[in-house]
CSV table of C-alpha atoms and ligand atoms in Angstrom, one decimal:
chain,number,residue,atom,x,y,z
T,1,MET,CA,-13.3,-13.8,-12.5
T,2,GLY,CA,-15.6,-14.5,-9.2
T,3,ASP,CA,-13.5,-17.4,-8.4
T,4,LEU,CA,-10.5,-15.0,-7.4
T,5,LYS,CA,-12.4,-13.6,-4.8
T,6,LYS,CA,-12.7,-17.8,-3.9
T,7,MET,CA,-9.3,-18.4,-4.2
T,8,MET,CA,-8.5,-16.7,-1.4
T,9,PRO,CA,-8.2,-18.5,2.2
T,10,LYS,CA,-8.3,-15.3,4.2
T,11,LYS,CA,-8.9,-12.0,3.3
T,12,LEU,CA,-5.7,-10.7,5.1
T,13,GLY,CA,-2.5,-10.5,2.8
T,14,PHE,CA,1.3,-9.5,3.7
T,15,GLY,CA,2.1,-6.3,2.2
T,16,CYS,CA,6.0,-6.3,1.9
T,17,MET,CA,6.5,-2.4,1.8
T,18,ARG,CA,7.3,-1.5,5.2
T,19,LEU,CA,9.1,-4.8,6.4
T,20,PRO,CA,11.3,-4.5,9.9
T,21,VAL,CA,14.3,-3.1,9.2
T,22,LEU,CA,17.2,-3.4,11.6
T,23,ASN,CA,19.4,0.3,12.5
T,24,GLY,CA,16.8,2.1,11.2
T,25,ARG,CA,17.8,1.4,7.3
T,26,THR,CA,15.0,0.4,4.7
T,27,GLU,CA,17.8,-1.5,3.0
T,28,GLU,CA,18.6,-3.7,5.8
T,29,ILE,CA,15.9,-6.0,6.5
T,30,ASP,CA,15.4,-7.7,9.6
T,31,ASP,CA,15.1,-10.6,8.7
T,32,ALA,CA,15.1,-13.2,11.8
T,33,SER,CA,11.6,-10.8,12.6
T,34,PHE,CA,10.4,-11.2,8.9
T,35,CYS,CA,11.2,-15.0,9.1
T,36,LYS,CA,8.9,-15.3,12.6
T,37,MET,CA,6.1,-12.8,11.2
T,38,ILE,CA,5.8,-15.4,8.1
T,39,ASP,CA,5.7,-18.4,9.8
T,40,THR,CA,3.1,-17.1,11.8
T,41,TYR,CA,1.2,-15.5,9.2
T,42,MET,CA,1.1,-18.6,7.0
T,43,LYS,CA,0.2,-21.1,10.2
T,44,GLN,CA,-2.9,-19.5,10.7
T,45,GLY,CA,-4.1,-20.1,7.4
T,46,PHE,CA,-3.2,-16.9,5.4
T,47,ALA,CA,-1.3,-16.9,2.5
T,48,TYR,CA,-0.7,-13.7,0.5
T,49,PHE,CA,2.0,-11.8,-0.1
T,50,ASP,CA,2.6,-8.5,-1.9
T,51,THR,CA,5.7,-7.0,-2.9
T,52,ALA,CA,7.0,-4.7,-5.6
T,53,TYR,CA,10.3,-3.7,-7.3
T,54,PRO,CA,10.9,-0.2,-5.3
T,55,TYR,CA,9.7,-1.1,-1.7
T,56,HIS,CA,12.8,-1.2,0.1
T,57,ASN,CA,15.0,0.6,-1.7
T,58,GLN,CA,15.1,-2.4,-4.0
T,59,LYS,CA,15.8,-4.5,-1.3
T,60,SER,CA,11.3,-6.3,-0.6
T,61,GLU,CA,12.0,-8.5,-3.4
T,62,GLU,CA,15.2,-10.7,-2.0
T,63,ALA,CA,13.7,-10.1,1.5
T,64,VAL,CA,10.6,-12.7,0.2
T,65,ARG,CA,13.2,-15.0,-1.4
T,66,ARG,CA,15.1,-15.6,1.3
T,67,CYS,CA,12.4,-15.7,4.0
T,68,LEU,CA,9.6,-17.0,2.0
T,69,VAL,CA,10.3,-18.8,-1.7
T,70,GLU,CA,13.6,-20.7,0.0
T,71,ARG,CA,11.1,-21.7,3.5
T,72,TYR,CA,8.3,-22.1,1.6
T,73,ARG,CA,7.0,-25.1,-0.7
T,74,ARG,CA,5.7,-22.6,-4.1
T,75,GLU,CA,2.2,-23.7,-4.1
T,76,GLN,CA,1.7,-23.2,-0.4
T,77,PHE,CA,1.6,-19.6,-0.7
T,78,PHE,CA,0.2,-16.6,-3.8
T,79,LEU,CA,3.1,-14.3,-4.6
T,80,ALA,CA,2.0,-10.8,-6.0
T,81,ASP,CA,4.5,-8.4,-7.3
T,82,LYS,CA,4.7,-5.3,-9.8
T,83,MET,CA,6.2,-3.8,-12.9
T,84,PRO,CA,7.3,-0.2,-12.5
T,85,VAL,CA,6.3,1.1,-15.5
T,86,TRP,CA,8.0,4.2,-14.7
T,87,LEU,CA,11.2,2.7,-15.6
T,88,VAL,CA,10.0,1.2,-18.8
T,89,LYS,CA,11.6,3.4,-21.7
T,90,GLU,CA,11.0,1.0,-24.4
T,91,PRO,CA,9.3,-2.2,-25.0
T,92,ALA,CA,11.9,-4.5,-24.6
T,93,ASP,CA,12.4,-2.9,-20.4
T,94,TYR,CA,9.3,-5.0,-20.2
T,95,GLN,CA,11.3,-8.5,-20.4
T,96,LYS,CA,14.5,-7.1,-18.4
T,97,LEU,CA,12.5,-6.0,-15.3
T,98,PHE,CA,10.4,-9.0,-15.4
T,99,ASP,CA,13.9,-11.6,-15.7
T,100,THR,CA,15.4,-9.3,-12.7
T,101,GLN,CA,11.9,-10.1,-10.4
T,102,LEU,CA,12.1,-13.3,-11.1
T,103,ALA,CA,15.4,-13.8,-10.3
T,104,ARG,CA,15.4,-11.4,-7.4
T,105,CYS,CA,12.1,-13.2,-6.2
T,106,GLY,CA,13.5,-16.7,-7.0
T,107,VAL,CA,10.2,-18.0,-8.5
T,108,GLU,CA,9.3,-19.3,-12.0
T,109,TYR,CA,6.0,-17.6,-11.8
T,110,PHE,CA,3.8,-15.1,-10.0
T,111,ASP,CA,0.2,-15.9,-8.9
T,112,PHE,CA,-1.1,-12.1,-9.3
T,113,TYR,CA,1.4,-9.3,-11.3
T,114,LEU,CA,0.4,-5.8,-11.6
T,115,LEU,CA,1.2,-3.0,-13.9
T,116,HIS,CA,2.4,-0.5,-10.3
T,117,ALA,CA,0.4,2.6,-9.8
T,118,MET,CA,-0.9,3.0,-12.7
T,119,ASN,CA,-3.3,6.8,-13.4
T,120,ALA,CA,-4.1,7.7,-16.8
T,121,GLU,CA,-0.6,9.2,-18.0
T,122,ARG,CA,1.0,5.9,-17.1
T,123,ALA,CA,-1.7,4.1,-18.7
T,124,ALA,CA,-0.9,5.9,-22.0
T,125,GLU,CA,2.7,4.8,-22.0
T,126,ALA,CA,2.2,1.2,-21.3
T,127,GLU,CA,0.0,1.4,-24.1
T,128,GLU,CA,1.9,2.9,-26.5
T,129,LEU,CA,5.4,0.7,-25.1
T,130,GLY,CA,2.6,-2.7,-24.9
T,131,GLY,CA,2.9,-3.1,-21.3
T,132,PHE,CA,-0.3,-4.5,-21.4
T,133,ASP,CA,0.0,-7.1,-24.3
T,134,PHE,CA,3.4,-7.9,-22.3
T,135,VAL,CA,1.5,-9.1,-18.9
T,136,GLN,CA,-1.1,-11.0,-21.3
T,137,ARG,CA,1.9,-12.6,-23.2
T,138,MET,CA,3.3,-13.8,-19.4
T,139,LYS,CA,0.4,-15.4,-19.0
T,140,THR,CA,0.2,-16.9,-21.4
T,141,GLU,CA,3.7,-18.8,-20.8
T,142,GLY,CA,2.5,-19.6,-17.7
T,143,ARG,CA,4.9,-16.8,-15.2
T,144,ILE,CA,1.9,-15.1,-14.5
T,145,ARG,CA,-1.6,-16.6,-13.4
T,146,HIS,CA,-3.3,-13.5,-12.8
T,147,ILE,CA,-3.1,-9.9,-14.2
T,148,GLY,CA,-4.2,-6.3,-12.7
T,149,PHE,CA,-2.9,-3.2,-11.9
T,150,SER,CA,-2.5,-1.1,-8.8
T,151,PHE,CA,-4.4,2.2,-9.5
T,152,HIS,CA,-4.1,6.1,-8.0
T,153,ASP,CA,-6.2,8.3,-10.1
T,154,SER,CA,-10.0,9.2,-10.9
T,155,ALA,CA,-12.8,6.9,-11.2
T,156,GLU,CA,-13.2,8.5,-14.8
T,157,VAL,CA,-9.9,6.8,-15.6
T,158,LEU,CA,-10.3,3.9,-13.7
T,159,GLU,CA,-13.7,2.8,-16.0
T,160,ASP,CA,-11.1,4.3,-19.1
T,161,ILE,CA,-8.9,1.3,-18.7
T,162,LEU,CA,-11.0,-1.6,-17.8
T,163,LYS,CA,-13.4,-1.1,-20.7
T,164,LYS,CA,-10.4,-0.8,-22.7
T,165,HIS,CA,-8.8,-3.9,-21.0
T,166,PRO,CA,-11.2,-6.0,-20.1
T,167,GLU,CA,-8.3,-9.2,-19.8
T,168,MET,CA,-7.6,-7.3,-16.7
T,169,GLU,CA,-8.8,-9.7,-13.9
T,170,PHE,CA,-8.3,-7.3,-10.9
T,171,VAL,CA,-7.6,-4.2,-9.5
T,172,GLN,CA,-5.5,-2.9,-6.4
T,173,LEU,CA,-7.4,0.6,-5.2
T,174,GLN,CA,-6.8,2.7,-2.5
T,175,ILE,CA,-9.9,2.0,0.0
T,176,ASN,CA,-10.4,3.0,3.8
T,177,TYR,CA,-13.0,4.6,5.4
T,178,TYR,CA,-11.2,8.0,5.9
T,179,ASP,CA,-10.7,8.3,2.1
T,180,TRP,CA,-14.8,6.6,0.6
T,181,GLU,CA,-15.9,9.8,-0.1
T,182,SER,CA,-13.0,11.6,-0.9
T,183,GLU,CA,-12.6,13.3,-4.1
T,184,ASN,CA,-8.9,13.3,-3.9
T,185,VAL,CA,-8.6,9.4,-3.8
T,186,GLN,CA,-12.3,8.8,-4.6
T,187,SER,CA,-11.9,5.2,-2.7
T,188,ARG,CA,-16.2,4.9,-3.2
T,189,LYS,CA,-16.3,5.8,-6.7
T,190,CYS,CA,-13.5,3.4,-7.4
T,191,TYR,CA,-14.4,0.6,-6.0
T,192,GLU,CA,-18.3,1.4,-8.1
T,193,VAL,CA,-16.4,0.6,-11.2
T,194,ALA,CA,-14.4,-2.2,-10.0
T,195,GLU,CA,-18.0,-3.8,-9.2
T,196,LYS,CA,-19.8,-2.0,-12.1
T,197,TYR,CA,-17.2,-4.1,-14.6
T,198,GLY,CA,-17.0,-7.2,-12.8
T,199,VAL,CA,-13.7,-6.7,-11.7
T,200,PRO,CA,-12.4,-8.3,-7.9
T,201,VAL,CA,-10.2,-6.0,-5.5
T,202,ILE,CA,-7.7,-5.5,-3.8
T,203,VAL,CA,-7.3,-3.2,-1.1
T,204,MET,CA,-4.1,-1.3,-0.3
T,205,GLU,CA,-4.1,1.4,2.5
T,206,PRO,CA,-6.5,0.1,4.3
T,207,VAL,CA,-4.7,2.0,7.3
T,208,LYS,CA,-4.8,4.6,5.6
T,209,GLY,CA,-0.5,4.3,5.7
T,210,GLY,CA,-1.0,3.9,10.0
T,211,THR,CA,-2.7,7.3,10.4
T,212,LEU,CA,-6.5,4.9,11.4
T,213,ALA,CA,-4.3,3.1,14.1
T,214,ASN,CA,-3.5,5.5,15.9
T,215,MET,CA,-6.6,7.4,17.3
T,216,THR,CA,-7.0,9.9,20.2
T,217,GLY,CA,-9.7,12.4,21.6
T,218,GLU,CA,-12.9,11.5,20.7
T,219,PRO,CA,-12.7,9.4,17.7
T,220,ALA,CA,-10.7,7.5,20.4
T,221,ARG,CA,-13.6,7.4,22.4
T,222,ILE,CA,-16.2,6.5,20.0
T,223,LEU,CA,-14.2,3.5,19.1
T,224,LYS,CA,-13.2,2.3,22.8
T,225,GLU,CA,-16.5,2.7,23.7
T,226,LEU,CA,-17.8,-0.3,20.8
T,227,ASP,CA,-15.2,-2.5,22.7
T,228,ALA,CA,-11.8,-1.5,25.2
T,229,GLU,CA,-10.3,-4.1,23.5
T,230,ALA,CA,-10.0,-3.8,19.7
T,231,SER,CA,-7.3,-2.1,18.2
T,232,TYR,CA,-8.2,1.2,15.7
T,233,ALA,CA,-6.7,-0.9,12.8
T,234,SER,CA,-9.2,-3.4,13.7
T,235,TYR,CA,-12.1,-1.2,12.3
T,236,ALA,CA,-10.1,0.2,9.4
T,237,ILE,CA,-9.1,-3.4,8.4
T,238,ARG,CA,-12.8,-5.0,8.7
T,239,TYR,CA,-14.5,-1.8,7.1
T,240,ALA,CA,-12.3,-2.4,3.8
T,241,ALA,CA,-12.8,-6.3,3.7
T,242,SER,CA,-16.7,-5.9,4.8
T,243,LEU,CA,-17.0,-4.8,0.9
T,244,PRO,CA,-18.5,-7.2,-0.9
T,245,ASN,CA,-16.3,-7.0,-3.9
T,246,VAL,CA,-13.1,-7.1,-2.5
T,247,MET,CA,-11.1,-10.2,-2.4
T,248,LEU,CA,-7.9,-9.2,0.0
T,249,VAL,CA,-7.1,-6.5,2.3
T,250,LEU,CA,-3.4,-5.6,1.8
T,251,SER,CA,-1.9,-4.7,5.7
T,252,GLY,CA,1.9,-3.7,5.2
T,253,MET,CA,3.0,-5.0,8.7
T,254,SER,CA,6.2,-3.7,10.6
T,255,ASN,CA,6.5,-5.8,13.6
T,256,PRO,CA,4.9,-9.0,15.4
T,257,GLY,CA,2.7,-7.0,17.2
T,258,GLN,CA,1.4,-5.5,14.4
T,259,LEU,CA,0.7,-9.0,12.4
T,260,GLN,CA,-0.5,-10.2,15.7
T,261,ASP,CA,-3.5,-8.0,16.0
T,262,ASN,CA,-4.3,-8.1,12.2
T,263,THR,CA,-4.5,-11.9,12.3
T,264,SER,CA,-6.4,-12.2,14.9
T,265,TYR,CA,-10.0,-10.6,13.9
T,266,MET,CA,-9.0,-11.7,10.4
T,267,LYS,CA,-8.1,-15.4,10.9
T,268,GLU,CA,-12.6,-15.6,11.0
T,269,PHE,CA,-13.4,-12.8,9.7
T,270,VAL,CA,-16.7,-11.0,10.7
T,271,PRO,CA,-18.2,-8.1,8.5
T,272,LEU,CA,-18.6,-5.3,10.4
T,273,SER,CA,-22.4,-4.5,12.3
T,274,ASP,CA,-24.5,-1.5,11.9
T,275,GLY,CA,-23.6,-0.6,14.7
T,276,GLU,CA,-19.9,-0.3,14.1
T,277,LYS,CA,-19.8,1.0,10.6
T,278,ALA,CA,-22.1,3.8,12.1
T,279,ALA,CA,-19.8,4.7,14.9
T,280,ILE,CA,-16.9,5.0,12.0
T,281,GLY,CA,-19.4,7.7,10.1
T,282,LYS,CA,-19.3,9.4,13.7
T,283,VAL,CA,-14.8,8.9,14.1
T,284,VAL,CA,-14.4,10.2,10.3
T,285,GLU,CA,-16.6,13.1,11.2
T,286,GLU,CA,-14.5,14.2,14.2
T,287,LEU,CA,-10.9,12.9,12.1
T,288,SER,CA,-12.6,14.9,9.1
T,289,LYS,CA,-11.8,17.8,11.9
T,290,MET,CA,-8.1,17.8,12.6
T,291,PRO,CA,-6.1,19.2,10.0
T,292,THR,CA,-3.6,16.7,9.5
T,293,ILE,CA,-1.6,16.1,6.3
T,294,ALA,CA,-3.4,13.0,4.2
T,295,CYS,CA,0.1,10.8,2.9
T,296,THR,CA,0.2,7.2,3.2
T,297,LYS,CA,3.8,7.2,3.6
T,298,CYS,CA,3.9,5.2,-0.3
T,299,ARG,CA,7.5,6.8,-0.5
T,300,TYR,CA,7.0,7.6,-3.9
T,301,CYS,CA,8.2,11.3,-3.5
T,302,VAL,CA,11.2,10.3,-1.9
T,303,GLU,CA,14.5,9.1,-4.2
T,304,GLY,CA,13.5,12.0,-6.7
T,305,CYS,CA,14.2,14.9,-4.2
T,306,PRO,CA,17.6,16.3,-4.5
T,307,LYS,CA,18.0,17.6,-0.8
T,308,LYS,CA,17.1,13.8,0.7
T,309,ILE,CA,14.4,15.1,2.4
T,310,ALA,CA,12.4,12.0,4.0
T,311,ILE,CA,9.3,13.9,3.3
T,312,PRO,CA,6.3,10.8,4.7
T,313,ASP,CA,8.7,11.1,7.8
T,314,VAL,CA,8.5,14.8,8.7
T,315,PHE,CA,4.6,15.3,7.5
T,316,GLU,CA,4.1,12.3,10.3
T,317,ASP,CA,6.1,13.9,13.3
T,318,TYR,CA,3.9,17.2,11.8
T,319,ASN,CA,0.7,15.0,12.0
T,320,MET,CA,1.0,14.1,15.5
T,321,THR,CA,1.4,17.6,16.6
T,322,VAL,CA,-1.6,18.1,14.9
T,323,GLN,CA,-3.2,15.3,17.1
T,324,PHE,CA,-1.1,15.8,20.3
T,325,GLY,CA,0.0,19.1,20.4
T,326,ILE,CA,4.3,19.4,20.0
T,327,ASN,CA,5.9,17.5,22.4
T,328,ASP,CA,9.5,15.8,23.4
T,329,MET,CA,8.6,13.1,21.4
T,330,ASN,CA,7.5,14.6,18.6
T,331,ARG,CA,10.4,16.7,18.6
T,332,GLU,CA,12.8,13.7,18.9
T,333,SER,CA,11.2,12.3,16.2
T,334,TYR,CA,11.5,14.9,14.1
T,335,VAL,CA,14.9,15.9,14.7
T,336,ARG,CA,15.9,11.5,14.0
T,337,HIS,CA,14.3,12.2,10.5
T,338,THR,CA,16.7,15.4,9.9
T,339,ALA,CA,20.0,13.9,11.2
T,340,GLU,CA,21.1,11.8,7.7
T,341,ALA,CA,18.7,13.5,5.6
T,342,GLY,CA,17.0,17.2,4.8
T,343,ARG,CA,15.0,19.2,6.9
T,344,ALA,CA,11.9,21.3,5.5
T,345,ASP,CA,13.3,24.3,5.3
T,346,ASP,CA,16.0,22.7,3.2
T,347,CYS,CA,13.1,22.2,0.0
T,348,ILE,CA,14.4,24.2,-2.7
T,349,ARG,CA,11.1,24.1,-4.3
T,350,CYS,CA,12.3,22.3,-7.2
T,351,GLY,CA,8.6,20.1,-7.3
T,352,LYS,CA,10.3,16.6,-8.5
T,353,CYS,CA,8.2,15.5,-5.4
T,354,GLU,CA,4.7,16.7,-6.4
T,355,GLY,CA,4.5,14.7,-9.3
T,356,GLN,CA,5.1,11.7,-7.9
T,357,CYS,CA,2.5,12.0,-5.1
T,358,PRO,CA,-0.4,10.2,-5.4
T,359,GLN,CA,-2.2,11.7,-3.0
T,360,HIS,CA,-1.6,14.8,-5.2
T,361,LEU,CA,-0.1,16.3,-1.9
T,362,PRO,CA,0.9,20.0,-2.5
T,363,ILE,CA,4.3,19.2,-0.3
T,364,ARG,CA,6.1,22.5,-1.2
T,365,GLU,CA,3.5,24.3,0.6
T,366,LEU,CA,3.2,21.7,3.6
T,367,LEU,CA,7.2,21.8,3.8
T,368,VAL,CA,6.8,25.2,4.6
T,369,LYS,CA,4.3,24.3,7.7
T,370,VAL,CA,6.3,21.7,8.7
T,371,ALA,CA,9.3,23.5,8.9
T,372,GLU,CA,7.6,26.9,10.9
T,373,THR,CA,6.4,23.7,13.3
T,374,PHE,CA,9.7,22.5,14.1
T,375,ALA,CA,11.9,25.9,14.1
R,1,SF4,S1,10.3,20.2,-4.1
R,1,SF4,FE1,11.4,20.4,-1.6
R,1,SF4,S2,11.0,18.4,-1.3
R,1,SF4,FE2,10.1,18.4,-3.3
R,1,SF4,S3,11.8,17.3,-4.3
R,1,SF4,FE3,12.4,19.5,-4.2
R,1,SF4,S4,13.5,19.9,-2.9
R,1,SF4,FE4,12.8,17.8,-2.2
R,2,SF4,S1,4.0,12.7,0.3
R,2,SF4,FE1,2.7,12.1,-0.9
R,2,SF4,S2,4.3,10.5,-2.2
R,2,SF4,FE2,4.8,11.0,-0.2
R,2,SF4,S3,5.2,9.2,0.7
R,2,SF4,FE3,3.4,10.7,1.0
R,2,SF4,S4,1.8,10.8,-0.1
R,2,SF4,FE4,3.5,9.3,-0.6
């Protein structure tokens, strides 16, 4: 299994969940821009792409086909996709969904394939409906090269799954320096469980949905003192990549600027120095004093909302007010995010969103705060 780590030419993966879009519509992926970003990424020797069934309202996989699969030879890149286990109602659904994914991506096989967003409940369902057996069968049939799962639950649940399923070759975890000791996300504890079972880790959300790319006040000062030129995101990505059992860090890159930044320090990756680690420790201390909402913008909560509230977007607007005070910029952003969607005060408190949230955020209560802020 250690071989998986050696297989990766570089430790930065291209996450295809926040691709550039046209007209502000998540379904309308800007192919021209995505193609250019892929070319820049590939030219520098990177090779890993991570998509999933629900990304971009089910349009990410097709964009990957158009912009990557139809433009490069299959052996030039690694493609990862994920089984949307929450859509599986009976065993036969696994094959149907999987075949749809192969067709959408235009490939004969996936290099890496994950049971998506596993937690205790979903692992039990996958167990009952044959999900673990299914991915293993696809591997035997040559449709999958490596099997694993992405994970959002406690370290204890992770240990249960890895104990029962030694066939799992890797695990995808939320790891970032802010959540390393968090009791909600349990980055450190989960990482240590994976290490104990000898299962390499792919890191998702290293920049905490972009949160750690935008510093202000004391945290900004601390990092700028280290290097005035380095981006804030660079420390977050290098932090995750510096962990020895991490085989790859995914970054959901949305524009050429982010790609340029990420690839610049991941092309010839240098682990964090002791001085950099100490500075990050201080940043965490400062950040923890700021009461922002810890939303990672995964958007799992959005689809089922009867009021069509763009929950992660209005949370981000709120967080900007916490960090920078209320100003025209974040007011305008809130108006934009609620123009064709519900406002925070439209929430009817049905609670559907909270069941979907991997961060276990009390979304209903938080929306009251958002509504008050932008009243
Ligand atoms: S509780 Fe509010 S935000 Fe959540 S799904 Fe219901 S209406 Fe939407
Ligand atoms: S509120 Fe929770 S489910 Fe919704 S986008 Fe944020 S982290 Fe994801």
